[in-house]
Amino acid sequence: MITFPMVPGVEMNIFLLVFLGFMVGIVSGFVGVGGGFLITPALIILGFPANFAVGTSLAWIIGNSIVGTLRHRQLGNVDMKLGILMIVGTMCGVEVGVRVLNLSRNIGLADEAVLSVSICMFLAIGIYTFWETSQTKAKLDHMLKRKEKLPPSVRADSLSLKLQRINLPPVIYFPKSGASISLWLVIGLGFIIGMLTGFVGVGGGVIIVPSLIYLIGLPSFMAVGTSIFQIIFPAAFGCIRHTMSGNIIIFAAFILLIGSSLGMQLGALATRYVRGISMRYVFASSVLVAVIGSVLKLIDILSESAITWLQTGVVAVTFGGLGLIMVMIAGLFITAIRYRSGRYIPSWAESLVAKGDESSW
Amino acid sequence: MSKRKRAGIQVAALSIICGLIIWHVIHWQASGMYLEMFWWVGTDKGCITVLYNLGLMVLLGAVLGFLMEKMTVLLGYHVGAARQSDEGGGAR
């Protein structure tokens, strides 16, 4: 058991903290999110005051994202050029988003309104990703049924193609992603992502991953790697601000990082064994879990903590959701291994896993 | 020198650095240095706490990241070119 002198009365099993980091590391490495929406409520449940949970998770996200970037870079999943250009817009956007948030509070817009906006936004992202992925899976299943070879590169949807057609100089070619797009659109998109992140308070990866897939037209695995790289910078910005407010327990972030560095490897490597639609399914599930958690939090605020079972509900959603996502990733990984070794897998799962001749032990 | 032998040396060196960082963090936690640094926030020494927290996470993340990368090389994991045949968003 360890104690943290900054928060008297909080006692924690060190292995539980390492295990929590490990679990969230797997999810983070697989879907390309920072993992703050899972770690923060988990730390609160484990006894951390909310401000310490937010600050500590931001510090942890920096280290975790660096570990993830290095792993995904080795797997060829990071488009550094695109990531760096988007960061320019994102960082400006975060500052504007925070200022808009402060302004909205000054004019009397309550926290409930901000939380409602974030719930609507995450719900839209989750439902759209789920719907689009189901459509794509149906098409792939149909092709497999007709014994057709899957198309080599059909990654951009109509919206990303429309954006790529806007010829606003300078148009930059990103060889890693295979996309040409105007610099101003990249920076502008980064700005909007940053503004939403700053306004809502969480959701760097939750917004970046679908934006890269649906607006820029990146393949899912490339979006995951590039998103993890981009998350480092807003997390560092947040870490500085929270350290200045005295909200960070660096020893807890350190323990979480030890666990998550291992989990991140497994999550990132698992992306080599599945198709993009599997990553998007898990991503959509993670977002919907976060939505349920936020809805419970909103009800708690509106009812002024009068409903006692809500606390139990939040615990169940946080750890149950994390468990569900872990089962999904493990299930996909086992299915992919079986598929590669020529063993039976259900026909509906064939479109979820990759044949995988890109990497091997 | 073979690729795996070089990776073995790099893993050994990174493990030592990682071990030193872990020892340092545990030592400072046990000696109460972190608590002292926590109270520096809001004073003239506050920037040291900011730089230390940021530096520790960046350094540990980089060391652990490189360590894991070299370990997979040592274990014989081969990474090929990125898949360009993946179906991304909204395949038409």
Short mmCIF file of C-alpha atoms in Angstrom, two decimals:
data_model
loop_
_atom_site.label_atom_id
_atom_site.label_comp_id
_atom_site.label_asym_id
_atom_site.label_seq_id
_atom_site.Cartn_x
_atom_site.Cartn_y
_atom_site.Cartn_z
CA MET A 1 0.00 0.00 0.00
CA ILE A 2 1.21 3.50 -0.79
CA THR A 3 0.12 6.86 0.52
CA PHE A 4 0.33 10.30 -1.00
CA PRO A 5 1.14 13.04 1.53
CA MET A 6 -0.45 15.69 -0.75
CA VAL A 7 -3.87 14.04 -0.32
CA PRO A 8 -4.11 12.79 3.26
CA GLY A 9 -6.23 9.69 3.77
CA VAL A 10 -5.74 8.27 0.27
CA GLU A 11 -4.22 4.81 0.47
CA MET A 12 -3.76 2.67 -2.58
CA ASN A 13 -2.46 -0.73 -3.59
CA ILE A 14 0.51 -0.13 -5.87
CA PHE A 15 -0.27 -3.22 -7.99
CA LEU A 16 -3.83 -2.00 -8.56
CA LEU A 17 -2.44 1.25 -9.93
CA VAL A 18 0.04 -0.61 -12.18
CA PHE A 19 -2.77 -2.91 -13.39
CA LEU A 20 -5.05 0.05 -14.10
CA GLY A 21 -2.28 1.67 -16.14
CA PHE A 22 -1.72 -1.61 -18.00
CA MET A 23 -5.41 -1.97 -18.93
CA VAL A 24 -5.83 1.62 -20.09
CA GLY A 25 -2.49 1.39 -21.93
CA ILE A 26 -3.86 -1.45 -24.07
CA VAL A 27 -6.97 0.54 -24.98
CA SER A 28 -4.92 3.67 -25.65
CA GLY A 29 -2.47 1.83 -27.92
CA PHE A 30 -5.26 0.13 -29.84
CA VAL A 31 -7.64 3.01 -30.50
CA GLY A 32 -5.29 6.02 -30.35
CA VAL A 33 -6.88 7.93 -27.50
CA GLY A 34 -5.00 9.44 -24.56
CA GLY A 35 -7.03 7.44 -22.07
CA GLY A 36 -7.86 10.36 -19.77
CA PHE A 37 -11.60 9.60 -20.01
CA LEU A 38 -10.90 6.19 -18.44
CA ILE A 39 -8.07 7.02 -16.01
CA THR A 40 -9.65 10.16 -14.52
CA PRO A 41 -12.91 8.54 -13.28
CA ALA A 42 -10.97 5.45 -12.17
CA LEU A 43 -8.65 7.59 -10.01
CA ILE A 44 -11.65 9.42 -8.55
CA ILE A 45 -13.25 6.08 -7.69
CA LEU A 46 -9.98 4.97 -6.07
CA GLY A 47 -10.14 7.99 -3.77
CA PHE A 48 -8.35 10.86 -5.52
CA PRO A 49 -10.03 14.28 -5.36
CA ALA A 50 -11.30 15.24 -8.84
CA ASN A 51 -8.74 18.03 -9.42
CA PHE A 52 -5.84 15.70 -8.55
CA ALA A 53 -7.29 12.95 -10.76
CA VAL A 54 -7.48 15.30 -13.78
CA GLY A 55 -3.98 16.74 -13.25
CA THR A 56 -2.34 13.38 -12.58
CA SER A 57 -3.97 11.76 -15.61
CA LEU A 58 -2.72 14.62 -17.83
CA ALA A 59 0.85 14.12 -16.59
CA TRP A 60 0.51 10.38 -17.21
CA ILE A 61 -0.85 10.97 -20.74
CA ILE A 62 2.41 12.76 -21.73
CA GLY A 63 4.58 9.74 -20.88
CA ASN A 64 2.04 7.25 -22.19
CA SER A 65 1.69 9.07 -25.51
CA ILE A 66 5.49 9.24 -25.96
CA VAL A 67 5.73 5.47 -25.38
CA GLY A 68 2.86 4.98 -27.85
CA THR A 69 4.34 7.30 -30.46
CA LEU A 70 7.65 5.42 -30.42
CA ARG A 71 5.89 2.08 -30.78
CA HIS A 72 3.54 3.23 -33.54
CA ARG A 73 6.44 4.95 -35.32
CA GLN A 74 8.23 1.62 -35.46
CA LEU A 75 5.08 0.05 -36.89
CA GLY A 76 4.92 2.80 -39.55
CA ASN A 77 1.68 4.24 -38.16
CA VAL A 78 2.71 7.85 -37.52
CA ASP A 79 2.55 10.65 -40.08
CA MET A 80 4.87 13.13 -38.33
CA LYS A 81 4.53 15.82 -41.03
CA LEU A 82 0.76 15.89 -40.80
CA GLY A 83 0.83 15.63 -37.01
CA ILE A 84 3.21 18.58 -36.57
CA LEU A 85 1.23 20.82 -38.95
CA MET A 86 -2.05 20.02 -37.22
CA ILE A 87 -0.51 20.71 -33.80
CA VAL A 88 0.09 24.35 -34.81
CA GLY A 89 -3.66 24.80 -35.21
CA THR A 90 -4.55 22.58 -32.26
CA MET A 91 -2.47 24.51 -29.73
CA CYS A 92 -3.99 27.85 -30.81
CA GLY A 93 -7.43 26.23 -30.73
CA VAL A 94 -6.99 24.87 -27.20
CA GLU A 95 -6.22 28.36 -25.88
CA VAL A 96 -9.23 29.85 -27.70
CA GLY A 97 -11.44 26.98 -26.44
CA VAL A 98 -10.39 27.59 -22.83
CA ARG A 99 -11.08 31.32 -23.21
CA VAL A 100 -14.51 30.64 -24.75
CA LEU A 101 -15.23 28.30 -21.82
CA ASN A 102 -14.25 30.98 -19.29
CA LEU A 103 -16.32 33.55 -21.18
CA SER A 104 -19.36 31.26 -21.24
CA ARG A 105 -19.01 30.77 -17.48
CA ASN A 106 -18.81 34.53 -16.97
CA ILE A 107 -22.05 35.06 -18.87
CA GLY A 108 -23.74 32.48 -16.69
CA LEU A 109 -23.55 29.31 -18.79
CA ALA A 110 -23.42 26.53 -16.22
CA ASP A 111 -21.21 23.42 -16.15
CA GLU A 112 -24.30 21.34 -16.97
CA ALA A 113 -24.57 23.09 -20.35
CA VAL A 114 -20.91 22.40 -21.19
CA LEU A 115 -21.33 18.77 -20.12
CA SER A 116 -24.47 18.49 -22.26
CA VAL A 117 -22.58 19.81 -25.30
CA SER A 118 -19.80 17.24 -24.75
CA ILE A 119 -22.36 14.43 -24.36
CA CYS A 120 -24.09 15.39 -27.63
CA MET A 121 -20.76 15.67 -29.44
CA PHE A 122 -19.41 12.33 -28.19
CA LEU A 123 -22.74 10.65 -28.87
CA ALA A 124 -22.70 11.92 -32.47
CA ILE A 125 -19.08 10.74 -32.95
CA GLY A 126 -19.78 7.33 -31.39
CA ILE A 127 -23.00 6.68 -33.31
CA TYR A 128 -21.59 7.89 -36.65
CA THR A 129 -18.43 5.76 -36.26
CA PHE A 130 -20.52 2.74 -35.33
CA TRP A 131 -22.91 3.26 -38.25
CA GLU A 132 -20.17 3.89 -40.82
CA THR A 133 -18.12 0.91 -39.60
CA SER A 134 -21.15 -1.39 -39.79
CA GLN A 135 -21.78 -0.21 -43.38
CA THR A 136 -18.16 -0.87 -44.34
CA LYS A 137 -18.20 -4.28 -42.66
CA ALA A 138 -21.35 -5.25 -44.54
CA LYS A 139 -19.64 -4.33 -47.82
CA LEU A 140 -16.50 -6.29 -46.94
CA ASP A 141 -18.58 -9.30 -45.84
CA HIS A 142 -20.42 -9.17 -49.15
CA MET A 143 -17.15 -9.11 -51.08
CA LEU A 144 -15.73 -11.98 -49.07
CA LYS A 145 -18.90 -13.99 -49.67
CA ARG A 146 -18.45 -13.53 -53.41
CA LYS A 147 -14.77 -14.60 -53.00
CA GLU A 148 -13.66 -11.18 -54.27
CA LYS A 149 -10.29 -9.74 -53.35
CA LEU A 150 -10.64 -6.84 -50.98
CA PRO A 151 -9.88 -3.48 -52.65
CA PRO A 152 -6.30 -2.20 -52.23
CA SER A 153 -7.06 1.33 -51.09
CA VAL A 154 -10.56 2.57 -50.53
CA ARG A 155 -9.97 4.61 -47.47
CA ALA A 156 -11.22 8.09 -48.22
CA ASP A 157 -14.89 8.84 -47.99
CA SER A 158 -16.67 11.52 -49.95
CA LEU A 159 -16.10 14.25 -47.34
CA SER A 160 -12.33 13.77 -47.17
CA LEU A 161 -12.15 13.66 -50.97
CA LYS A 162 -14.08 16.93 -51.18
CA LEU A 163 -11.66 18.53 -48.73
CA GLN A 164 -8.68 17.21 -50.66
CA ARG A 165 -10.07 18.79 -53.85
CA ILE A 166 -9.99 22.30 -52.35
CA ASN A 167 -7.01 23.80 -54.14
CA LEU A 168 -6.01 26.53 -51.69
CA PRO A 169 -2.22 27.02 -51.96
CA PRO A 170 0.05 25.79 -50.54
CA VAL A 171 -1.24 22.25 -51.08
CA ILE A 172 0.97 19.81 -49.23
CA TYR A 173 1.52 16.17 -50.08
CA PHE A 174 1.81 13.75 -47.16
CA PRO A 175 3.63 10.73 -48.59
CA LYS A 176 3.14 8.60 -45.49
CA SER A 177 -0.63 9.00 -45.60
CA GLY A 178 -0.81 9.30 -49.38
CA ALA A 179 -2.97 12.42 -49.19
CA SER A 180 -2.63 15.93 -50.68
CA ILE A 181 -4.41 18.66 -48.80
CA SER A 182 -4.20 22.41 -48.37
CA LEU A 183 -2.03 23.57 -45.47
CA TRP A 184 -4.78 25.98 -44.39
CA LEU A 185 -7.30 23.17 -44.15
CA VAL A 186 -4.92 21.10 -42.00
CA ILE A 187 -4.23 24.01 -39.66
CA GLY A 188 -7.91 25.01 -39.64
CA LEU A 189 -9.00 21.50 -38.80
CA GLY A 190 -6.39 21.35 -36.03
CA PHE A 191 -7.72 24.67 -34.73
CA ILE A 192 -11.32 23.39 -34.58
CA ILE A 193 -10.19 20.15 -32.87
CA GLY A 194 -8.16 22.19 -30.36
CA MET A 195 -11.06 24.56 -29.70
CA LEU A 196 -13.46 21.69 -29.03
CA THR A 197 -10.87 20.01 -26.79
CA GLY A 198 -10.29 23.21 -24.84
CA PHE A 199 -14.00 23.95 -24.52
CA VAL A 200 -15.14 20.45 -23.54
CA GLY A 201 -12.10 19.82 -21.33
CA VAL A 202 -11.43 16.24 -22.41
CA GLY A 203 -11.41 14.32 -25.63
CA GLY A 204 -8.17 15.02 -27.49
CA GLY A 205 -7.99 11.57 -29.08
CA VAL A 206 -11.75 11.11 -29.16
CA ILE A 207 -11.98 14.07 -31.54
CA ILE A 208 -8.65 13.66 -33.37
CA VAL A 209 -9.06 10.00 -34.45
CA PRO A 210 -12.42 10.38 -36.28
CA SER A 211 -11.29 13.72 -37.77
CA LEU A 212 -8.19 12.11 -39.25
CA ILE A 213 -10.19 9.17 -40.59
CA TYR A 214 -13.27 10.92 -41.94
CA LEU A 215 -12.02 14.42 -42.78
CA ILE A 216 -8.39 13.91 -43.82
CA GLY A 217 -8.95 10.37 -45.16
CA LEU A 218 -6.21 8.54 -43.24
CA PRO A 219 -6.30 4.76 -42.84
CA SER A 220 -7.43 3.78 -39.32
CA PHE A 221 -4.06 2.47 -38.13
CA MET A 222 -2.35 5.67 -39.35
CA ALA A 223 -4.98 7.80 -37.60
CA VAL A 224 -4.35 5.89 -34.34
CA GLY A 225 -0.57 6.45 -34.43
CA THR A 226 -0.78 10.09 -35.55
CA SER A 227 -3.42 10.84 -32.92
CA ILE A 228 -1.24 9.48 -30.10
CA PHE A 229 1.62 11.66 -31.32
CA GLN A 230 -0.59 14.76 -31.42
CA ILE A 231 -1.96 14.17 -27.92
CA ILE A 232 1.49 14.73 -26.36
CA PHE A 233 1.33 18.49 -26.91
CA PRO A 234 -2.07 19.47 -25.48
CA ALA A 235 -1.37 17.06 -22.58
CA ALA A 236 1.95 18.83 -21.88
CA PHE A 237 0.16 22.18 -22.00
CA GLY A 238 -2.48 20.88 -19.57
CA CYS A 239 0.19 19.36 -17.32
CA ILE A 240 1.97 22.72 -17.01
CA ARG A 241 -1.27 24.50 -16.12
CA HIS A 242 -2.28 21.84 -13.59
CA THR A 243 1.17 21.74 -11.97
CA MET A 244 0.92 25.50 -11.46
CA SER A 245 -2.43 24.87 -9.76
CA GLY A 246 -0.92 22.14 -7.54
CA ASN A 247 -3.09 19.37 -8.97
CA ILE A 248 -0.48 16.75 -9.86
CA ILE A 249 0.73 13.76 -7.86
CA ILE A 250 3.74 12.86 -9.95
CA PHE A 251 4.43 9.59 -8.10
CA ALA A 252 0.98 8.25 -9.05
CA ALA A 253 1.50 9.27 -12.69
CA PHE A 254 4.86 7.49 -12.58
CA ILE A 255 3.32 4.21 -11.32
CA LEU A 256 0.54 4.39 -13.93
CA LEU A 257 3.14 4.94 -16.65
CA ILE A 258 5.11 1.83 -15.66
CA GLY A 259 1.96 -0.28 -16.17
CA SER A 260 0.71 1.50 -19.27
CA SER A 261 4.06 1.29 -21.07
CA LEU A 262 3.58 -2.49 -21.18
CA GLY A 263 -0.11 -2.31 -22.07
CA MET A 264 0.61 0.21 -24.84
CA GLN A 265 2.94 -2.30 -26.54
CA LEU A 266 0.22 -4.95 -26.64
CA GLY A 267 -2.43 -2.51 -27.83
CA ALA A 268 -0.23 -1.08 -30.58
CA LEU A 269 0.98 -4.49 -31.76
CA ALA A 270 -2.59 -5.76 -31.86
CA THR A 271 -3.36 -3.12 -34.52
CA ARG A 272 -1.18 -5.16 -36.92
CA TYR A 273 -3.48 -8.14 -36.59
CA VAL A 274 -6.82 -6.52 -37.30
CA ARG A 275 -8.46 -4.45 -40.00
CA GLY A 276 -9.28 -0.77 -39.62
CA ILE A 277 -12.95 -1.49 -39.01
CA SER A 278 -12.08 -3.48 -35.85
CA MET A 279 -10.22 -0.48 -34.46
CA ARG A 280 -13.18 1.75 -35.29
CA TYR A 281 -15.61 -0.63 -33.59
CA VAL A 282 -13.52 -0.59 -30.40
CA PHE A 283 -13.11 3.18 -30.69
CA ALA A 284 -16.87 3.71 -31.03
CA SER A 285 -17.49 1.43 -28.02
CA SER A 286 -14.97 3.41 -25.92
CA VAL A 287 -16.68 6.68 -26.86
CA LEU A 288 -20.12 5.33 -26.01
CA VAL A 289 -18.84 4.10 -22.62
CA ALA A 290 -17.53 7.62 -21.98
CA VAL A 291 -20.96 9.02 -22.95
CA ILE A 292 -22.75 6.78 -20.42
CA GLY A 293 -20.29 7.91 -17.72
CA SER A 294 -20.89 11.56 -18.62
CA VAL A 295 -24.68 11.12 -18.60
CA LEU A 296 -24.51 9.66 -15.08
CA LYS A 297 -22.29 12.55 -14.03
CA LEU A 298 -24.79 15.03 -15.50
CA ILE A 299 -27.67 13.37 -13.64
CA ASP A 300 -25.59 13.51 -10.47
CA ILE A 301 -25.01 17.26 -10.91
CA LEU A 302 -28.66 17.97 -11.77
CA SER A 303 -29.95 15.94 -8.82
CA GLU A 304 -27.35 17.55 -6.50
CA SER A 305 -26.03 14.08 -5.56
CA ALA A 306 -29.43 13.07 -4.17
CA ILE A 307 -29.53 9.74 -6.05
CA THR A 308 -27.30 7.37 -4.09
CA TRP A 309 -27.10 4.53 -6.61
CA LEU A 310 -25.46 6.85 -9.14
CA GLN A 311 -22.09 6.43 -7.43
CA THR A 312 -22.35 2.66 -7.86
CA GLY A 313 -23.46 3.21 -11.45
CA VAL A 314 -20.39 5.32 -12.21
CA VAL A 315 -18.11 2.59 -10.75
CA ALA A 316 -19.90 -0.08 -12.78
CA VAL A 317 -19.72 1.93 -16.02
CA THR A 318 -16.05 2.86 -15.58
CA PHE A 319 -14.69 -0.57 -14.70
CA GLY A 320 -17.38 -2.53 -16.61
CA GLY A 321 -16.74 -0.46 -19.73
CA LEU A 322 -13.00 -0.90 -19.41
CA GLY A 323 -13.50 -4.64 -19.00
CA LEU A 324 -15.80 -4.79 -22.03
CA ILE A 325 -13.27 -2.98 -24.24
CA MET A 326 -10.50 -5.30 -23.02
CA VAL A 327 -12.63 -8.34 -23.89
CA MET A 328 -13.26 -6.90 -27.37
CA ILE A 329 -9.53 -6.32 -28.01
CA ALA A 330 -8.55 -9.74 -26.61
CA GLY A 331 -11.30 -11.42 -28.66
CA LEU A 332 -10.15 -9.73 -31.87
CA PHE A 333 -6.52 -10.61 -31.18
CA ILE A 334 -7.29 -14.29 -30.49
CA THR A 335 -9.49 -14.46 -33.60
CA ALA A 336 -6.69 -12.96 -35.70
CA ILE A 337 -4.16 -15.48 -34.35
CA ARG A 338 -6.56 -18.34 -35.15
CA TYR A 339 -7.17 -16.93 -38.64
CA ARG A 340 -3.47 -16.66 -39.35
CA SER A 341 -2.79 -20.20 -38.22
CA GLY A 342 -5.54 -21.47 -40.53
CA ARG A 343 -7.95 -22.51 -37.78
CA TYR A 344 -11.71 -21.98 -37.89
CA ILE A 345 -13.16 -18.55 -37.21
CA PRO A 346 -16.79 -17.54 -37.81
CA SER A 347 -17.40 -16.14 -41.30
CA TRP A 348 -18.65 -12.81 -39.90
CA ALA A 349 -15.27 -12.30 -38.19
CA GLU A 350 -13.20 -12.74 -41.35
CA SER A 351 -13.64 -9.11 -42.35
CA LEU A 352 -12.45 -7.96 -38.92
CA VAL A 353 -8.98 -9.49 -38.95
CA ALA A 354 -5.98 -8.97 -41.22
CA LYS A 355 -4.20 -11.75 -43.03
CA GLY A 356 -1.06 -10.00 -41.92
CA ASP A 357 2.05 -10.54 -43.91
CA GLU A 358 3.43 -7.20 -42.84
CA SER A 359 5.04 -8.17 -39.58
CA SER A 360 6.16 -11.39 -38.03
CA TRP A 361 8.07 -12.84 -35.13
CA MET B 1 27.86 -6.36 -35.18
CA SER B 2 24.54 -8.06 -35.79
CA LYS B 3 21.25 -6.18 -35.39
CA ARG B 4 20.15 -8.29 -32.42
CA LYS B 5 23.50 -7.99 -30.65
CA ARG B 6 23.34 -4.21 -31.00
CA ALA B 7 19.76 -4.26 -29.72
CA GLY B 8 20.95 -6.35 -26.74
CA ILE B 9 23.52 -3.72 -25.78
CA GLN B 10 20.95 -0.94 -26.21
CA VAL B 11 18.45 -2.83 -24.04
CA ALA B 12 21.07 -3.25 -21.30
CA ALA B 13 21.97 0.46 -21.39
CA LEU B 14 18.32 1.59 -21.42
CA SER B 15 17.46 -0.82 -18.59
CA ILE B 16 20.17 0.76 -16.45
CA ILE B 17 18.86 4.28 -17.19
CA CYS B 18 15.31 3.13 -16.49
CA GLY B 19 16.40 1.50 -13.23
CA LEU B 20 18.16 4.70 -12.16
CA ILE B 21 15.03 6.78 -12.85
CA ILE B 22 12.85 4.32 -10.88
CA TRP B 23 15.32 4.34 -7.98
CA HIS B 24 15.41 8.15 -8.03
CA VAL B 25 11.60 8.47 -7.99
CA ILE B 26 11.15 5.97 -5.16
CA HIS B 27 13.96 7.63 -3.19
CA TRP B 28 12.43 11.11 -3.56
CA GLN B 29 8.96 9.83 -2.67
CA ALA B 30 10.32 8.10 0.46
CA SER B 31 12.45 11.08 1.52
CA GLY B 32 9.55 13.52 1.23
CA MET B 33 11.19 15.53 -1.56
CA TYR B 34 8.04 15.35 -3.69
CA LEU B 35 5.95 16.82 -0.89
CA GLU B 36 8.46 19.63 -0.52
CA MET B 37 8.35 20.27 -4.27
CA PHE B 38 4.56 20.23 -4.13
CA TRP B 39 4.62 23.15 -1.70
CA TRP B 40 6.96 25.08 -4.02
CA VAL B 41 4.00 25.64 -6.36
CA GLY B 42 2.93 29.26 -6.16
CA THR B 43 6.34 30.40 -4.90
CA ASP B 44 9.51 31.47 -6.75
CA LYS B 45 10.56 27.81 -6.99
CA GLY B 46 7.28 26.79 -8.65
CA CYS B 47 8.83 26.68 -12.12
CA ILE B 48 11.24 23.99 -10.91
CA THR B 49 8.28 21.76 -10.04
CA VAL B 50 6.70 22.42 -13.44
CA LEU B 51 9.92 21.61 -15.30
CA TYR B 52 10.62 18.57 -13.12
CA ASN B 53 7.13 17.03 -13.63
CA LEU B 54 7.23 17.65 -17.36
CA GLY B 55 10.83 16.45 -17.66
CA LEU B 56 10.24 13.28 -15.66
CA MET B 57 7.25 12.22 -17.76
CA VAL B 58 9.00 13.03 -21.06
CA LEU B 59 12.24 11.31 -20.01
CA LEU B 60 10.57 8.21 -18.58
CA GLY B 61 8.22 7.97 -21.57
CA ALA B 62 11.13 8.21 -24.01
CA VAL B 63 13.32 5.73 -22.11
CA LEU B 64 10.49 3.20 -21.70
CA GLY B 65 9.44 3.68 -25.33
CA PHE B 66 12.94 3.08 -26.68
CA LEU B 67 13.45 0.18 -24.26
CA MET B 68 10.29 -1.56 -25.50
CA GLU B 69 11.24 -0.86 -29.12
CA LYS B 70 14.71 -2.37 -28.71
CA MET B 71 13.32 -5.29 -26.73
CA THR B 72 11.08 -6.29 -29.62
CA VAL B 73 14.09 -6.13 -31.95
CA LEU B 74 16.02 -8.29 -29.49
CA LEU B 75 13.15 -10.80 -29.37
CA GLY B 76 13.23 -10.97 -33.16
CA TYR B 77 10.07 -9.08 -34.06
CA HIS B 78 10.19 -7.92 -37.65
CA VAL B 79 8.13 -4.92 -38.70
CA GLY B 80 7.32 -4.56 -42.37
CA ALA B 81 6.11 -1.59 -44.37
CA ALA B 82 2.92 0.15 -43.36
CA ARG B 83 -0.26 -1.33 -44.78
CA GLN B 84 -1.63 0.87 -47.51
CA SER B 85 -4.44 -1.56 -48.25
CA ASP B 86 -6.32 -0.85 -45.06
CA GLU B 87 -9.91 0.25 -45.51
CA GLY B 88 -10.17 3.52 -43.68
CA GLY B 89 -13.18 5.66 -43.04
CA GLY B 90 -16.21 5.25 -45.22
CA ALA B 91 -14.89 2.87 -47.82
CA ARG B 92 -16.86 3.40 -51.00
#
